[in-house]
Short mmCIF file of C-alpha atoms and ligand atoms in Angstrom, two decimals:
data_model
loop_
_atom_site.label_atom_id
_atom_site.label_comp_id
_atom_site.label_asym_id
_atom_site.label_seq_id
_atom_site.Cartn_x
_atom_site.Cartn_y
_atom_site.Cartn_z
CA UNK A 26 17.17 36.51 15.02
CA UNK A 27 15.38 35.73 12.05
CA UNK A 28 16.21 32.53 10.08
CA UNK A 29 17.01 32.98 6.46
CA UNK A 30 14.31 32.35 4.14
CA UNK A 31 14.59 28.82 2.37
CA UNK A 32 14.38 29.01 -1.42
CA UNK A 33 11.00 27.72 -2.48
CA UNK A 34 10.86 24.20 -3.81
CA UNK A 35 10.82 24.05 -7.67
CA UNK A 36 7.20 23.28 -8.88
CA UNK A 37 6.54 20.05 -10.68
CA UNK A 38 6.54 21.84 -13.99
CA UNK A 39 9.98 23.39 -13.24
CA UNK A 40 11.31 20.08 -12.39
CA UNK A 41 10.16 18.37 -15.51
CA UNK A 42 11.61 21.28 -17.62
CA UNK A 43 14.99 20.68 -15.74
CA UNK A 44 14.85 17.01 -16.34
CA UNK A 45 13.96 17.40 -19.99
CA UNK A 46 16.84 19.88 -20.47
CA UNK A 47 19.32 17.38 -19.02
CA UNK A 48 18.09 13.99 -20.33
CA UNK A 49 16.37 15.07 -23.52
CA UNK A 50 12.51 15.25 -23.88
CA UNK A 51 12.48 11.72 -25.32
CA UNK A 52 13.52 10.35 -21.92
CA UNK A 53 11.08 12.11 -19.86
CA UNK A 54 7.68 10.45 -20.24
CA UNK A 55 4.49 12.00 -19.17
CA UNK A 56 1.92 10.98 -21.78
CA UNK A 57 -0.53 8.47 -20.02
CA UNK A 58 0.15 5.88 -22.63
CA UNK A 59 3.78 6.13 -22.18
CA UNK A 60 3.77 6.21 -18.54
CA UNK A 61 1.35 3.22 -18.13
CA UNK A 62 3.83 0.32 -18.29
CA UNK A 63 5.80 1.86 -15.48
CA UNK A 64 2.65 2.06 -13.01
CA UNK A 65 1.67 -1.47 -13.04
CA UNK A 66 3.60 -4.52 -11.83
CA UNK A 67 3.78 -8.07 -13.22
CA UNK A 68 0.87 -9.59 -11.17
CA UNK A 69 -1.18 -6.53 -11.74
CA UNK A 70 -2.11 -6.30 -8.02
CA UNK A 71 -1.13 -2.54 -7.74
CA UNK A 72 -1.72 0.32 -10.09
CA UNK A 73 0.40 3.44 -9.21
CA UNK A 74 0.70 7.07 -10.39
CA UNK A 75 3.79 9.29 -11.16
CA UNK A 76 4.55 12.62 -12.54
CA UNK A 77 6.94 11.15 -15.05
CA UNK A 78 8.98 8.13 -15.96
CA UNK A 79 12.59 9.30 -16.66
CA UNK A 80 15.27 7.25 -18.38
CA UNK A 81 18.75 8.47 -17.63
CA UNK A 82 21.74 7.21 -19.73
CA UNK A 83 24.53 7.46 -17.21
CA UNK A 84 25.30 7.54 -13.52
CA UNK A 85 25.84 11.40 -13.70
CA UNK A 86 22.25 11.69 -15.19
CA UNK A 87 20.82 9.45 -12.34
CA UNK A 88 22.56 11.62 -9.85
CA UNK A 89 21.06 14.57 -11.39
CA UNK A 90 17.48 13.34 -11.42
CA UNK A 91 17.85 12.33 -7.79
CA UNK A 92 19.21 15.77 -6.70
CA UNK A 93 16.65 17.54 -8.76
CA UNK A 94 13.83 15.58 -7.29
CA UNK A 95 15.27 16.07 -3.73
CA UNK A 96 15.30 19.71 -4.35
CA UNK A 97 11.61 19.73 -5.47
CA UNK A 98 10.58 17.38 -2.57
CA UNK A 99 9.55 14.63 -5.12
CA UNK A 100 10.07 10.87 -4.61
CA UNK A 101 12.07 8.67 -6.78
CA UNK A 102 11.14 5.08 -7.41
CA UNK A 103 13.80 3.11 -9.20
CA UNK A 104 12.62 0.42 -11.75
CA UNK A 105 14.61 -2.17 -13.60
CA UNK A 106 12.73 -4.75 -15.48
CA UNK A 107 9.59 -4.31 -13.37
CA UNK A 108 9.29 -8.06 -12.89
CA UNK A 109 9.30 -7.74 -8.94
CA UNK A 110 6.58 -9.68 -7.19
CA UNK A 111 6.04 -7.60 -4.19
CA UNK A 112 4.75 -4.20 -5.54
CA UNK A 113 8.14 -2.67 -4.72
CA UNK A 114 8.70 -0.88 -8.22
CA UNK A 115 5.11 0.60 -8.40
CA UNK A 116 5.40 4.32 -7.73
CA UNK A 117 2.60 6.10 -5.66
CA UNK A 118 3.45 9.64 -6.86
CA UNK A 119 6.74 10.96 -7.62
CA UNK A 120 9.07 10.08 -10.57
CA UNK A 121 9.91 6.63 -11.82
CA UNK A 122 13.68 6.24 -12.54
CA UNK A 123 14.04 3.44 -15.14
CA UNK A 124 17.52 2.00 -15.42
CA UNK A 125 16.60 0.40 -18.80
CA UNK A 126 18.93 2.37 -20.87
CA UNK A 127 21.91 1.73 -18.76
CA UNK A 128 22.30 -1.85 -19.96
CA UNK A 129 25.94 -2.12 -20.85
CA UNK A 130 28.16 -5.00 -20.12
CA UNK A 131 31.21 -2.80 -19.16
CA UNK A 132 34.03 -5.34 -18.90
CA UNK A 133 34.88 -8.85 -17.94
CA UNK A 134 38.09 -10.07 -16.17
CA UNK A 135 38.50 -13.78 -16.68
CA UNK A 136 41.50 -14.07 -14.37
CA UNK A 137 39.66 -12.33 -11.50
CA UNK A 138 36.46 -14.21 -12.72
CA UNK A 139 34.37 -11.00 -12.45
CA UNK A 140 32.22 -8.95 -14.74
CA UNK A 141 31.23 -5.19 -14.47
CA UNK A 142 27.71 -4.26 -15.57
CA UNK A 143 25.56 -1.33 -15.71
CA UNK A 144 22.45 -1.72 -13.38
CA UNK A 145 20.08 -1.88 -16.36
CA UNK A 146 21.81 -4.89 -17.98
CA UNK A 147 19.46 -7.75 -18.40
CA UNK A 148 20.06 -10.75 -16.32
CA UNK A 149 20.10 -13.14 -19.32
CA UNK A 150 22.62 -10.76 -21.20
CA UNK A 151 24.94 -11.03 -18.25
CA UNK A 152 24.64 -14.87 -18.23
CA UNK A 153 25.38 -14.77 -21.86
CA UNK A 154 28.32 -12.64 -21.71
CA UNK A 155 29.78 -14.88 -18.98
CA UNK A 156 29.02 -17.98 -21.04
CA UNK A 157 30.83 -16.38 -24.19
CA UNK A 158 33.91 -16.08 -21.98
CA UNK A 159 33.63 -19.79 -20.84
CA UNK A 160 32.41 -18.85 -17.60
CA UNK A 161 29.08 -18.81 -15.55
CA UNK A 162 26.97 -16.21 -13.90
CA UNK A 163 24.69 -18.58 -12.00
CA UNK A 164 21.91 -16.25 -10.75
CA UNK A 165 18.85 -17.44 -12.63
CA UNK A 166 15.11 -17.61 -12.58
CA UNK A 167 12.10 -17.53 -15.09
CA UNK A 168 12.17 -13.62 -15.54
CA UNK A 169 15.76 -13.61 -16.58
CA UNK A 170 14.80 -12.26 -19.94
CA UNK A 171 13.38 -9.14 -18.55
CA UNK A 172 14.82 -8.69 -14.84
CA UNK A 173 17.79 -6.31 -14.70
CA UNK A 174 20.82 -6.55 -12.44
CA UNK A 175 20.08 -3.49 -10.47
CA UNK A 176 16.60 -4.91 -9.58
CA UNK A 177 18.08 -8.46 -8.91
CA UNK A 178 20.60 -6.91 -6.41
CA UNK A 179 18.02 -4.45 -4.89
CA UNK A 180 15.72 -7.44 -4.18
CA UNK A 181 18.58 -9.89 -3.19
CA UNK A 182 16.82 -12.20 -5.51
CA UNK A 183 17.30 -15.87 -5.31
CA UNK A 184 16.21 -18.38 -7.89
CA UNK A 185 17.22 -21.82 -9.04
CA UNK A 186 20.88 -21.89 -8.28
CA UNK A 187 20.99 -20.64 -4.83
CA UNK A 188 21.69 -24.03 -3.34
CA UNK A 189 25.06 -24.07 -5.04
CA UNK A 190 25.82 -20.44 -5.54
CA UNK A 191 23.86 -18.43 -3.04
CA UNK A 192 21.53 -15.34 -3.44
CA UNK A 193 22.14 -12.25 -5.37
CA UNK A 194 24.04 -10.92 -2.31
CA UNK A 195 26.59 -13.72 -2.47
CA UNK A 196 27.40 -12.90 -6.07
CA UNK A 197 28.26 -9.15 -5.77
CA UNK A 198 31.65 -7.88 -5.19
CA UNK A 199 31.17 -4.23 -5.64
CA UNK A 200 28.65 -1.43 -6.33
CA UNK A 201 28.22 1.85 -7.44
CA UNK A 202 25.40 3.76 -5.84
CA UNK A 203 23.51 7.14 -6.17
CA UNK A 204 22.61 8.22 -2.81
CA UNK A 205 19.34 10.11 -1.67
CA UNK A 206 21.11 13.39 -1.95
CA UNK A 207 22.72 12.88 -5.19
CA UNK A 208 26.01 11.95 -4.24
CA UNK A 209 27.64 8.84 -5.98
CA UNK A 210 29.30 6.16 -3.85
CA UNK A 211 31.94 4.47 -5.88
CA UNK A 212 32.23 0.93 -4.33
CA UNK A 213 33.08 -0.75 -7.45
CA UNK A 214 35.87 -2.96 -6.06
CA UNK A 215 36.38 -6.43 -7.66
CA UNK A 216 37.75 -7.70 -4.29
CA UNK A 217 37.02 -11.07 -2.56
CA UNK A 218 38.56 -9.76 0.55
CA UNK A 219 37.92 -6.26 1.87
CA UNK A 220 37.44 -5.55 5.57
CA UNK A 221 38.11 -1.85 5.43
CA UNK A 222 35.26 -0.89 7.71
CA UNK A 223 31.57 -1.70 7.28
CA UNK A 224 30.70 -3.52 4.07
CA UNK A 225 28.57 -0.84 2.66
CA UNK A 226 27.48 -2.77 -0.60
CA UNK A 227 25.41 -5.15 1.56
CA UNK A 228 23.19 -2.07 2.86
CA UNK A 229 22.03 -1.63 -0.67
CA UNK A 230 21.59 -5.29 -1.68
CA UNK A 231 18.10 -6.19 -0.64
CA UNK A 232 17.07 -2.56 0.08
CA UNK A 233 14.47 -2.56 -2.70
CA UNK A 234 15.31 0.99 -3.82
CA UNK A 235 14.74 2.52 -0.34
CA UNK A 236 18.30 3.46 0.46
CA UNK A 237 20.05 4.27 -2.83
CA UNK A 238 19.90 3.81 -6.52
CA UNK A 239 22.30 1.01 -7.82
CA UNK A 240 23.91 2.21 -11.05
CA UNK A 241 26.66 -0.35 -11.60
CA UNK A 242 27.96 -3.71 -10.06
CA UNK A 243 30.93 -6.12 -10.08
CA UNK A 244 29.65 -9.52 -9.94
CA UNK A 245 31.46 -12.83 -9.43
CA UNK A 246 31.74 -15.44 -12.09
CA UNK A 247 32.40 -19.26 -11.78
CA UNK A 248 33.82 -22.00 -13.97
CA UNK A 249 31.19 -23.25 -16.37
CA UNK A 250 29.92 -26.82 -15.74
CA UNK A 251 31.42 -29.33 -18.13
CA UNK A 252 28.76 -31.94 -17.13
CA UNK A 253 25.17 -31.23 -16.21
CA UNK A 254 22.37 -33.68 -15.82
CA UNK A 255 18.69 -32.92 -14.96
CA UNK A 256 16.33 -35.46 -13.38
CA UNK A 257 12.68 -35.44 -12.61
CA UNK A 258 11.40 -37.93 -9.93
CA UNK A 259 8.01 -39.05 -8.66
CA UNK A 260 7.80 -39.57 -4.88
CA UNK A 261 5.10 -40.47 -2.36
CA UNK A 262 5.19 -37.13 -0.44
CA UNK A 263 7.09 -33.91 0.42
CA UNK A 264 8.65 -35.56 3.58
CA UNK A 265 10.07 -38.20 1.36
CA UNK A 266 11.38 -35.47 -0.99
CA UNK A 267 13.22 -34.06 1.89
CA UNK A 268 14.77 -37.43 2.85
CA UNK A 269 15.86 -37.71 -0.83
CA UNK A 270 17.36 -34.21 -0.70
CA UNK A 271 19.39 -35.00 2.48
CA UNK A 272 20.62 -38.25 0.91
CA UNK A 273 21.65 -36.40 -2.40
CA UNK A 274 23.33 -33.61 -0.61
CA UNK A 275 25.43 -35.96 1.30
CA UNK A 276 26.17 -38.15 -1.75
CA UNK A 277 26.74 -35.53 -4.55
CA UNK A 278 27.93 -32.75 -2.22
CA UNK A 279 28.61 -29.63 -4.18
CA UNK A 280 27.50 -31.27 -7.52
CA UNK A 281 23.87 -31.02 -6.25
CA UNK A 282 22.93 -27.61 -7.82
CA UNK A 283 19.29 -27.69 -7.72
CA UNK A 284 16.38 -29.54 -5.89
CA UNK A 285 12.94 -28.21 -6.67
CA UNK A 286 9.73 -29.38 -5.33
CA UNK A 287 6.67 -29.59 -7.57
CA UNK A 288 3.18 -30.66 -6.22
CA UNK A 289 1.02 -32.92 -8.23
CA UNK A 290 -1.69 -30.13 -8.47
CA UNK A 291 1.06 -27.81 -9.83
CA UNK A 292 2.26 -30.22 -12.43
CA UNK A 293 -1.30 -30.80 -13.58
CA UNK A 294 -1.81 -27.10 -13.96
CA UNK A 295 1.40 -26.77 -16.09
CA UNK A 296 0.35 -29.59 -18.22
CA UNK A 297 -3.24 -28.29 -18.76
CA UNK A 298 -2.13 -24.64 -19.68
CA UNK A 299 1.45 -24.39 -20.86
CA UNK A 300 1.77 -25.39 -24.55
CA UNK A 301 4.68 -27.67 -25.40
CA UNK A 302 4.84 -29.19 -21.96
CA UNK A 303 4.88 -32.98 -21.65
CA UNK A 304 4.04 -35.24 -18.71
CA UNK A 305 7.59 -36.51 -17.69
CA UNK A 306 6.56 -39.68 -15.91
CA UNK A 307 4.01 -42.33 -16.88
CA UNK A 308 2.08 -42.55 -13.46
CA UNK A 309 0.73 -40.07 -11.01
CA UNK A 310 2.76 -39.54 -7.77
CA UNK A 311 2.08 -37.68 -4.38
CA UNK A 312 4.99 -35.40 -5.01
CA UNK A 313 7.72 -34.51 -7.61
CA UNK A 314 11.14 -33.11 -7.53
CA UNK A 315 13.37 -31.65 -10.22
CA UNK A 316 17.00 -32.42 -9.47
CA UNK A 317 20.12 -31.02 -11.17
CA UNK A 318 23.74 -32.17 -10.79
CA UNK A 319 26.44 -30.09 -12.43
CA UNK A 320 30.24 -30.07 -12.18
CA UNK A 321 32.91 -28.01 -13.73
CA UNK A 322 35.61 -30.85 -13.33
CA UNK A 323 36.52 -32.20 -16.74
CA UNK A 324 36.14 -35.72 -15.66
CA UNK A 325 32.96 -35.37 -13.96
CA UNK A 326 30.00 -37.64 -15.06
CA UNK A 327 26.92 -36.22 -13.53
CA UNK A 328 24.65 -38.46 -15.41
CA UNK A 329 26.24 -41.63 -14.08
CA UNK A 330 26.36 -40.04 -10.65
CA UNK A 331 22.69 -39.20 -10.62
CA UNK A 332 21.60 -42.41 -12.24
CA UNK A 333 23.42 -44.38 -9.43
CA UNK A 334 21.97 -42.22 -6.70
CA UNK A 335 18.42 -42.51 -7.97
CA UNK A 336 18.52 -46.25 -8.58
CA UNK A 337 19.66 -46.73 -4.90
CA UNK A 338 16.84 -44.40 -3.82
CA UNK A 339 14.25 -46.44 -5.94
CA UNK A 340 15.68 -49.68 -4.36
CA UNK A 341 15.20 -48.04 -0.76
CA UNK A 342 11.64 -47.17 -1.62
CA UNK A 343 12.22 -43.28 -1.56
CA UNK A 344 11.73 -42.74 -5.30
CA UNK A 345 8.85 -44.33 -7.22
CA UNK A 346 9.84 -43.30 -10.74
CA UNK A 347 12.49 -41.21 -12.34
CA UNK A 348 13.55 -39.91 -15.76
CA UNK A 349 16.78 -38.10 -16.77
CA UNK A 350 17.06 -35.54 -19.62
CA UNK A 351 19.16 -37.28 -22.46
CA UNK A 352 20.04 -33.86 -24.09
CA UNK A 353 20.11 -30.26 -23.41
CA UNK A 354 16.77 -29.80 -25.08
CA UNK A 355 15.21 -32.45 -22.78
CA UNK A 356 17.01 -30.82 -19.72
CA UNK A 357 15.33 -27.70 -20.67
CA UNK A 358 12.00 -29.26 -21.18
CA UNK A 359 12.03 -30.68 -17.63
CA UNK A 360 13.11 -27.25 -16.21
CA UNK A 361 10.17 -25.70 -18.24
CA UNK A 362 7.82 -27.78 -15.84
CA UNK A 363 9.06 -26.12 -12.91
CA UNK A 364 9.52 -22.55 -14.44
CA UNK A 365 5.95 -22.39 -15.71
CA UNK A 366 4.35 -23.20 -12.43
CA UNK A 367 3.66 -19.57 -11.53
CA UNK A 368 2.35 -18.63 -14.87
CA UNK A 369 0.11 -21.91 -14.97
CA UNK A 370 -1.59 -20.83 -11.78
CA UNK A 371 -2.68 -17.62 -13.50
CA UNK A 372 -5.02 -19.74 -15.66
CA UNK A 373 -6.90 -21.16 -12.62
CA UNK A 374 -8.40 -17.97 -11.22
CA UNK A 375 -7.17 -16.02 -8.16
CA UNK A 376 -3.89 -17.09 -6.54
CA UNK A 377 -2.79 -15.86 -3.05
CA UNK A 378 1.01 -16.24 -2.76
CA UNK A 379 3.26 -16.68 0.11
CA UNK A 380 7.06 -16.75 -0.30
CA UNK A 381 8.36 -18.17 2.87
CA UNK A 382 11.25 -20.18 4.26
CA UNK A 383 11.69 -22.28 7.33
CA UNK A 384 14.71 -24.39 8.53
CA UNK A 385 14.93 -27.48 6.30
CA UNK A 386 14.20 -29.76 9.19
CA UNK A 387 10.74 -28.11 9.55
CA UNK A 388 9.89 -27.84 5.91
CA UNK A 389 7.66 -31.00 5.71
CA UNK A 390 5.93 -30.10 8.97
CA UNK A 391 5.18 -26.68 7.31
CA UNK A 392 3.74 -27.79 4.24
CA UNK A 393 1.62 -30.49 6.10
CA UNK A 394 0.30 -27.97 8.76
CA UNK A 395 -0.27 -24.92 6.60
CA UNK A 396 -1.99 -26.98 3.95
CA UNK A 397 -4.25 -28.43 6.47
CA UNK A 398 -4.99 -25.15 8.13
CA UNK A 399 -5.77 -23.32 4.71
CA UNK A 400 -7.92 -26.26 3.44
CA UNK A 401 -9.90 -26.21 6.80
CA UNK A 402 -10.36 -22.38 6.46
CA UNK A 403 -11.78 -22.69 2.83
CA UNK A 404 -12.83 -26.11 1.60
CA UNK A 405 -12.16 -26.52 -2.11
CA UNK A 406 -9.11 -24.25 -2.12
CA UNK A 407 -6.13 -25.81 -3.87
CA UNK A 408 -2.72 -25.57 -2.24
CA UNK A 409 0.14 -25.26 -4.76
CA UNK A 410 3.14 -25.39 -2.66
CA UNK A 411 6.40 -25.47 -4.83
CA UNK A 412 9.79 -24.23 -4.72
CA UNK A 413 13.47 -24.38 -3.71
CA UNK A 414 13.38 -27.17 -1.23
CA UNK A 415 17.13 -27.06 -1.00
CA UNK A 416 16.91 -23.60 0.36
CA UNK A 417 14.05 -24.26 2.67
CA UNK A 418 12.08 -21.82 0.56
CA UNK A 419 8.43 -22.61 -0.48
CA UNK A 420 6.15 -20.52 -2.69
CA UNK A 421 3.10 -21.56 -0.63
CA UNK A 422 0.42 -20.40 -3.19
CA UNK A 423 -3.24 -20.98 -2.81
CA UNK A 424 -5.38 -21.30 -5.96
CA UNK A 425 -9.04 -20.45 -5.59
CA UNK A 426 -11.75 -23.19 -5.35
CA UNK A 427 -13.10 -23.95 -8.87
CA UNK A 428 -15.98 -21.61 -9.61
CA UNK A 429 -15.45 -19.21 -6.74
CA UNK A 430 -15.56 -15.44 -7.52
CA UNK A 431 -11.98 -14.39 -7.95
CA UNK A 432 -12.49 -11.06 -6.16
CA UNK A 433 -14.00 -12.66 -3.18
CA UNK A 434 -11.18 -15.19 -3.03
CA UNK A 435 -8.47 -12.55 -3.20
CA UNK A 436 -10.38 -10.61 -0.47
CA UNK A 437 -9.34 -13.32 2.02
CA UNK A 438 -5.67 -12.63 1.32
CA UNK A 439 -5.05 -11.05 4.76
CA UNK A 440 -6.75 -13.98 6.50
CA UNK A 441 -4.60 -16.45 4.92
CA UNK A 442 -1.46 -14.35 5.49
CA UNK A 443 -2.30 -14.70 9.30
CA UNK A 444 -2.81 -18.49 8.91
CA UNK A 445 0.34 -19.11 6.98
CA UNK A 446 2.78 -16.56 8.54
CA UNK A 447 1.71 -17.44 12.06
CA UNK A 448 2.77 -21.09 11.32
CA UNK A 449 6.08 -19.83 9.59
CA UNK A 450 6.80 -17.56 12.56
CA UNK A 451 6.21 -20.42 15.03
CA UNK A 452 8.78 -22.48 13.10
CA UNK A 453 11.41 -19.61 13.25
CA UNK A 454 11.15 -19.07 9.56
CA UNK A 455 10.73 -15.91 7.33
CA UNK A 456 7.67 -14.49 5.79
CA UNK A 457 9.80 -12.95 2.97
CA UNK A 458 12.10 -15.53 1.74
CA UNK A 459 13.36 -14.26 -1.75
CA UNK A 460 11.00 -11.80 -3.38
CA UNK A 461 11.40 -9.16 -0.76
CA UNK A 462 8.86 -7.13 1.26
CA UNK A 463 7.98 -4.18 -1.23
CA UNK A 464 4.47 -2.92 -0.49
CA UNK A 465 2.64 -6.36 -0.29
CA UNK A 466 4.51 -7.45 2.91
CA UNK A 467 5.26 -4.14 4.52
CA UNK A 468 2.51 -4.36 7.15
CA UNK A 469 3.21 -8.10 7.69
CA UNK A 470 6.91 -7.24 8.43
CA UNK A 471 5.71 -4.66 10.80
CA UNK A 472 3.46 -7.20 12.35
CA UNK A 473 6.06 -9.96 12.64
CA UNK A 474 9.37 -8.32 12.74
CA UNK A 475 11.44 -8.20 15.82
CA UNK A 476 11.01 -4.60 17.28
CA UNK A 477 14.72 -4.04 17.47
CA UNK A 478 15.37 -5.16 13.82
CA UNK A 479 12.60 -2.78 12.87
CA UNK A 480 14.17 0.03 14.83
CA UNK A 481 17.56 -0.57 13.17
CA UNK A 482 16.05 -0.67 9.68
CA UNK A 483 14.27 2.79 10.29
CA UNK A 484 17.43 4.17 11.73
CA UNK A 485 19.41 2.99 8.49
CA UNK A 486 16.68 4.59 6.33
CA UNK A 487 16.72 7.75 8.30
CA UNK A 488 20.60 7.89 8.06
CA UNK A 489 20.67 7.41 4.34
CA UNK A 490 17.45 8.94 3.28
CA UNK A 491 16.28 11.32 5.92
CA UNK A 492 13.59 13.11 3.63
CA UNK A 493 12.17 9.60 2.76
CA UNK A 494 12.51 10.34 -0.85
CA UNK A 495 13.69 7.01 -2.29
CA UNK A 496 10.69 4.55 -2.77
CA UNK A 497 8.82 5.89 0.28
CA UNK A 498 6.21 3.56 1.84
CA UNK A 499 8.10 0.37 0.89
CA UNK A 500 9.76 -2.17 3.26
CA UNK A 501 9.58 -0.35 6.54
CA UNK A 502 6.55 1.65 7.18
CA UNK A 503 7.01 5.20 8.36
CA UNK A 504 4.21 6.39 10.57
CA UNK A 505 3.16 9.16 8.08
CA UNK A 506 2.87 6.61 5.26
CA UNK A 507 -0.73 6.12 4.08
CA UNK A 508 -0.23 3.44 1.52
CA UNK A 509 -2.27 0.22 1.97
CA UNK A 510 0.00 -2.91 1.92
CA UNK A 511 -2.57 -5.27 0.48
CA UNK A 512 -4.11 -4.95 -2.99
C1 LIG B 28 8.07 -15.34 -13.80
C2 LIG B 28 8.93 -14.65 -12.75
C3 LIG B 28 9.69 -15.63 -11.90
C4 LIG B 28 10.41 -15.13 -10.94
N1 LIG B 28 11.30 -15.87 -10.21
C5 LIG B 28 12.08 -15.41 -9.22
C6 LIG B 28 12.93 -16.38 -8.45
O1 LIG B 28 12.89 -17.49 -8.67
N2 LIG B 28 13.50 -15.94 -7.42
C7 LIG B 28 13.51 -14.51 -7.18
O2 LIG B 28 14.16 -14.10 -6.18
N3 LIG B 28 12.73 -13.71 -7.82
C8 LIG B 28 11.92 -14.04 -8.81
N4 LIG B 28 11.07 -13.19 -9.48
C9 LIG B 28 11.04 -11.86 -9.00
C10 LIG B 28 11.79 -10.83 -9.95
O3 LIG B 28 11.96 -11.18 -11.15
C11 LIG B 28 13.34 -10.62 -9.39
O4 LIG B 28 13.23 -10.20 -8.00
C12 LIG B 28 14.03 -9.61 -10.18
O5 LIG B 28 15.26 -9.71 -9.81
C13 LIG B 28 13.67 -8.21 -10.16
O6 LIG B 28 14.32 -7.36 -11.11
P1 LIG B 28 13.74 -6.34 -11.80
O7 LIG B 28 14.73 -5.60 -12.65
O8 LIG B 28 12.52 -6.68 -12.69
O9 LIG B 28 13.29 -5.30 -10.66
P2 LIG B 28 12.13 -4.33 -10.42
O10 LIG B 28 10.72 -5.12 -10.50
O11 LIG B 28 12.20 -3.24 -11.60
O12 LIG B 28 12.35 -3.72 -9.19
C14 LIG B 28 12.26 -4.46 -7.97
C15 LIG B 28 12.58 -3.63 -6.82
O13 LIG B 28 13.93 -3.22 -6.84
C16 LIG B 28 14.04 -1.73 -6.94
N5 LIG B 28 15.08 -1.41 -7.82
C17 LIG B 28 15.05 -1.80 -9.13
N6 LIG B 28 16.20 -1.42 -9.81
C18 LIG B 28 16.94 -0.81 -8.92
C19 LIG B 28 18.29 -0.14 -8.82
N7 LIG B 28 18.96 0.01 -10.00
N8 LIG B 28 18.61 0.35 -7.62
C20 LIG B 28 17.83 0.38 -6.59
N9 LIG B 28 16.65 -0.26 -6.51
C21 LIG B 28 16.17 -0.74 -7.73
C22 LIG B 28 12.64 -1.34 -7.37
O14 LIG B 28 12.54 0.02 -6.68
C23 LIG B 28 11.84 -2.31 -6.56
O15 LIG B 28 11.67 -2.20 -5.18
C24 LIG B 28 10.38 -13.64 -10.47
C25 LIG B 28 9.52 -12.85 -11.18
C26 LIG B 28 8.71 -13.45 -12.31
C27 LIG B 28 7.89 -12.47 -13.00
#
């Protein structure tokens, strides 16, 4: 018996014609100058290629693009604000699907404390919409003016408020997702309890565009803090910073909303390169921490609370010096010192980044051991380890020795991965704490990941995207995938 002949896959030209007919020619970009911004990522480590970048305006149009690409055997790479830090949104062939036009705040329910937004809504716009309703959407980080909700959810991003409110995953109630075959899953429920079978939304959160394209989300909102105080403290070491964190967590409990670690080398880089920044404390210290207390209780006085806690900590020899923001402008000025850390390192030549987490009880050991090992491997290298201490998450970044050739330094990336990630793994930590895996850590995940976990991930990928059309080559390596994971 002969098999019926399969219809030939449409050619690339036929596909582009179909996309133009449905989306309008203005939303199917193929000219090199139009395509360019979609082919590079924020750190400029990767440059990709694509047939086109398409800009659908609705869920139905997203579904059409995915279905048409599937029929043509063409990959689809979702892109939000393109601020991701692991090369996940860079296409290597196929079509880039930008969610930028789908940026509406759809509705806000103050009683349910939830908001429905399209996946292309900019994070800062969602924060503003919540604020205008007297509520808080707490997900926040330095790229909030460009990052989009679909990207934030697809990366399960973290940021500066995880300590109090959790990662993006903890902030989502429901999702609408276009699947690899073009079907639309409507999981836009605004429920805080729903045990009707597997919790499918959590498959897509953190899947970095490899399992489906998020088109809409229902997000949780919270009471807006009535009182907020930001402090900046100088301490002798990262170990003492952890002691201070443990003490504050006990004392301030849920009012402790952020505890960020800043090393002296990082503070100096920020003050050297970022205009408008001011040294917050008169003297130099072995370590710094930015602390935020916030409370929605109308009678809360977080300033008095932090002042009392820090003066006890000074008396007990934990804190050497401290300052508190006296106004919202001063609070923002202190936060700027933390948020400019990544950018400031860019002015110091090559930077090799590790986004890792370990149990809090091991964090000081990790910083000490990994710093010593990296400094021994390359004398003169500057360890700039900073981050979300309260979450056990360090951005363990290495700035090149002064005067060294940048390319030669970046060429050692894989060697430093081995040093740092071996230590992280020995401490039962994670080699990908909040930025995800994307391309840059794909082979590291393969190297360090539990084989059973990797099998499960591949089974999920194969179940939801059997043709490997959605963001192929990212997160979990398929044997046929040729893309190199390091720049
Ligand atoms: C200065 C700076 C500071 C940052 N700080 C932090 C931080 O503190 N914490 C943190 O976690 N991250 C941080 N990031 C990383 C990044 O900004 C966030 O992860 C952000 O949420 C990514 O959103 P995006 O819209 O830019 O996603 P993109 O970069 O466009 O995409 C990221 C990934 O998600 C996929 N994707 C995008 N949209 C969708 C969609 N609708 N459906 C399915 N998949 C999709 C892409 O294919 C890609 O794999 C920072 C980045 C910068 C540049």
